[in-house]
């Protein structure tokens, strides 16, 4: 039997965990925070299904750019974003919210 759980997510963002690990974080004030954690902080999100939007770190998206992290907005699956290390978090959020 398949169970259905309710979620408050209005959208989802997939962030490549392998890229984040290669950079050793690469974001935040000291450049040591992973992109997923930085996005959650900037957007004011919590982990889990009770957040407004889901930021999920996945194993590998298969692109593997140098000095960048691959990110995919679930609302726009036709656009994969390569976020360079040290990119401003507000710029990344602005890119996510533009249609």
PDB file of C-alpha atoms in Angstrom:
ATOM      1  CA  UNK A   1       0.000   0.000   0.000  1.00  0.00           C
ATOM      2  CA  UNK A   2       1.341   3.423  -0.964  1.00  0.00           C
ATOM      3  CA  UNK A   3       1.048   6.164   1.625  1.00  0.00           C
ATOM      4  CA  UNK A   4       0.933   9.856   0.771  1.00  0.00           C
ATOM      5  CA  UNK A   5       2.495  12.487   3.016  1.00  0.00           C
ATOM      6  CA  UNK A   6       1.506  16.124   2.793  1.00  0.00           C
ATOM      7  CA  UNK A   7       4.209  18.704   2.204  1.00  0.00           C
ATOM      8  CA  UNK A   8       4.285  22.497   2.292  1.00  0.00           C
ATOM      9  CA  UNK A   9       6.825  22.720  -0.515  1.00  0.00           C
ATOM     10  CA  UNK A  10       5.962  25.189  -3.259  1.00  0.00           C
ATOM     11  CA  UNK A  11       9.038  24.118  -5.219  1.00  0.00           C
ATOM     12  CA  UNK A  12      12.295  22.250  -4.927  1.00  0.00           C
ATOM     13  CA  UNK A  13      15.958  22.895  -5.642  1.00  0.00           C
ATOM     14  CA  UNK A  14      18.444  20.069  -6.218  1.00  0.00           C
ATOM     15  CA  UNK A  15      22.076  20.790  -5.357  1.00  0.00           C
ATOM     16  CA  UNK A  16      24.919  18.440  -6.330  1.00  0.00           C
ATOM     17  CA  UNK A  17      26.535  17.139  -3.152  1.00  0.00           C
ATOM     18  CA  UNK A  18      29.624  15.864  -4.966  1.00  0.00           C
ATOM     19  CA  UNK A  19      30.381  19.339  -6.349  1.00  0.00           C
ATOM     20  CA  UNK A  20      29.870  20.869  -2.906  1.00  0.00           C
ATOM     21  CA  UNK A  21      32.225  18.335  -1.371  1.00  0.00           C
ATOM     22  CA  UNK A  22      34.914  19.044  -3.991  1.00  0.00           C
ATOM     23  CA  UNK A  23      34.770  22.761  -3.150  1.00  0.00           C
ATOM     24  CA  UNK A  24      34.902  22.117   0.586  1.00  0.00           C
ATOM     25  CA  UNK A  25      31.812  24.294   0.971  1.00  0.00           C
ATOM     26  CA  UNK A  26      32.762  27.299  -1.136  1.00  0.00           C
ATOM     27  CA  UNK A  27      30.023  29.670   0.051  1.00  0.00           C
ATOM     28  CA  UNK A  28      29.197  31.899   2.990  1.00  0.00           C
ATOM     29  CA  UNK A  29      31.382  34.466   4.740  1.00  0.00           C
ATOM     30  CA  UNK A  30      34.409  32.212   5.188  1.00  0.00           C
ATOM     31  CA  UNK A  31      33.834  30.132   2.059  1.00  0.00           C
ATOM     32  CA  UNK A  32      33.287  26.912   4.003  1.00  0.00           C
ATOM     33  CA  UNK A  33      29.507  26.547   3.906  1.00  0.00           C
ATOM     34  CA  UNK A  34      27.857  24.220   1.333  1.00  0.00           C
ATOM     35  CA  UNK A  35      25.511  25.834  -1.194  1.00  0.00           C
ATOM     36  CA  UNK A  36      22.438  23.944   0.080  1.00  0.00           C
ATOM     37  CA  UNK A  37      22.945  25.211   3.625  1.00  0.00           C
ATOM     38  CA  UNK A  38      23.587  28.759   2.373  1.00  0.00           C
ATOM     39  CA  UNK A  39      20.387  28.730   0.308  1.00  0.00           C
ATOM     40  CA  UNK A  40      18.334  27.486   3.258  1.00  0.00           C
ATOM     41  CA  UNK A  41      19.736  30.288   5.426  1.00  0.00           C
ATOM     42  CA  UNK A  42      19.151  33.049   2.856  1.00  0.00           C
ATOM     43  CA  UNK A  43      15.622  31.863   2.060  1.00  0.00           C
ATOM     44  CA  UNK A  44      14.848  31.332   5.755  1.00  0.00           C
ATOM     45  CA  UNK A  45      13.937  27.678   5.210  1.00  0.00           C
ATOM     46  CA  UNK A  46      14.026  24.734   7.522  1.00  0.00           C
ATOM     47  CA  UNK A  47      14.851  21.176   6.559  1.00  0.00           C
ATOM     48  CA  UNK A  48      12.136  18.691   5.793  1.00  0.00           C
ATOM     49  CA  UNK A  49       8.653  18.691   4.348  1.00  0.00           C
ATOM     50  CA  UNK A  50       7.355  21.525   6.556  1.00  0.00           C
ATOM     51  CA  UNK A  51       9.529  24.130   4.823  1.00  0.00           C
ATOM     52  CA  UNK A  52       8.066  26.423   2.148  1.00  0.00           C
ATOM     53  CA  UNK A  53      10.550  25.184  -0.425  1.00  0.00           C
ATOM     54  CA  UNK A  54      12.759  22.129  -0.506  1.00  0.00           C
ATOM     55  CA  UNK A  55      16.520  22.434  -0.913  1.00  0.00           C
ATOM     56  CA  UNK A  56      17.817  18.907  -1.382  1.00  0.00           C
ATOM     57  CA  UNK A  57      21.454  17.913  -1.711  1.00  0.00           C
ATOM     58  CA  UNK A  58      21.673  14.927  -4.077  1.00  0.00           C
ATOM     59  CA  UNK A  59      24.595  12.584  -4.765  1.00  0.00           C
ATOM     60  CA  UNK A  60      25.732  13.640  -8.250  1.00  0.00           C
ATOM     61  CA  UNK A  61      24.008  15.302 -11.196  1.00  0.00           C
ATOM     62  CA  UNK A  62      26.719  14.187 -13.624  1.00  0.00           C
ATOM     63  CA  UNK A  63      27.963  17.553 -14.925  1.00  0.00           C
ATOM     64  CA  UNK A  64      31.026  18.041 -12.651  1.00  0.00           C
ATOM     65  CA  UNK A  65      32.213  21.590 -13.495  1.00  0.00           C
ATOM     66  CA  UNK A  66      35.475  22.967 -12.102  1.00  0.00           C
ATOM     67  CA  UNK A  67      35.136  25.401  -9.176  1.00  0.00           C
ATOM     68  CA  UNK A  68      31.323  25.421  -9.346  1.00  0.00           C
ATOM     69  CA  UNK A  69      28.272  23.572  -8.043  1.00  0.00           C
ATOM     70  CA  UNK A  70      25.470  22.270 -10.263  1.00  0.00           C
ATOM     71  CA  UNK A  71      21.989  23.309  -9.153  1.00  0.00           C
ATOM     72  CA  UNK A  72      18.600  22.463 -10.629  1.00  0.00           C
ATOM     73  CA  UNK A  73      15.380  24.339  -9.913  1.00  0.00           C
ATOM     74  CA  UNK A  74      12.458  21.889  -9.965  1.00  0.00           C
ATOM     75  CA  UNK A  75      10.165  24.610 -11.339  1.00  0.00           C
ATOM     76  CA  UNK A  76      12.498  25.113 -14.331  1.00  0.00           C
ATOM     77  CA  UNK A  77      13.979  21.679 -15.143  1.00  0.00           C
ATOM     78  CA  UNK A  78      15.087  22.932 -18.561  1.00  0.00           C
ATOM     79  CA  UNK A  79      17.717  25.215 -16.921  1.00  0.00           C
ATOM     80  CA  UNK A  80      20.612  23.733 -14.975  1.00  0.00           C
ATOM     81  CA  UNK A  81      22.633  26.336 -13.110  1.00  0.00           C
ATOM     82  CA  UNK A  82      26.397  26.263 -12.570  1.00  0.00           C
ATOM     83  CA  UNK A  83      27.033  28.336  -9.455  1.00  0.00           C
ATOM     84  CA  UNK A  84      30.701  29.399  -9.155  1.00  0.00           C
ATOM     85  CA  UNK A  85      32.428  29.080  -5.783  1.00  0.00           C
ATOM     86  CA  UNK A  86      32.008  32.205  -3.688  1.00  0.00           C
ATOM     87  CA  UNK A  87      28.967  33.446  -5.631  1.00  0.00           C
ATOM     88  CA  UNK A  88      26.739  35.884  -3.776  1.00  0.00           C
ATOM     89  CA  UNK A  89      23.808  34.004  -2.245  1.00  0.00           C
ATOM     90  CA  UNK A  90      21.333  36.792  -3.016  1.00  0.00           C
ATOM     91  CA  UNK A  91      22.304  36.586  -6.702  1.00  0.00           C
ATOM     92  CA  UNK A  92      21.674  32.826  -6.672  1.00  0.00           C
ATOM     93  CA  UNK A  93      18.250  33.351  -5.059  1.00  0.00           C
ATOM     94  CA  UNK A  94      17.424  36.048  -7.628  1.00  0.00           C
ATOM     95  CA  UNK A  95      18.275  33.607 -10.424  1.00  0.00           C
ATOM     96  CA  UNK A  96      15.993  31.003  -8.846  1.00  0.00           C
ATOM     97  CA  UNK A  97      13.034  33.358  -8.534  1.00  0.00           C
ATOM     98  CA  UNK A  98      13.157  34.819 -12.050  1.00  0.00           C
ATOM     99  CA  UNK A  99      10.750  33.272 -14.533  1.00  0.00           C
TER     100      UNK A  99
END
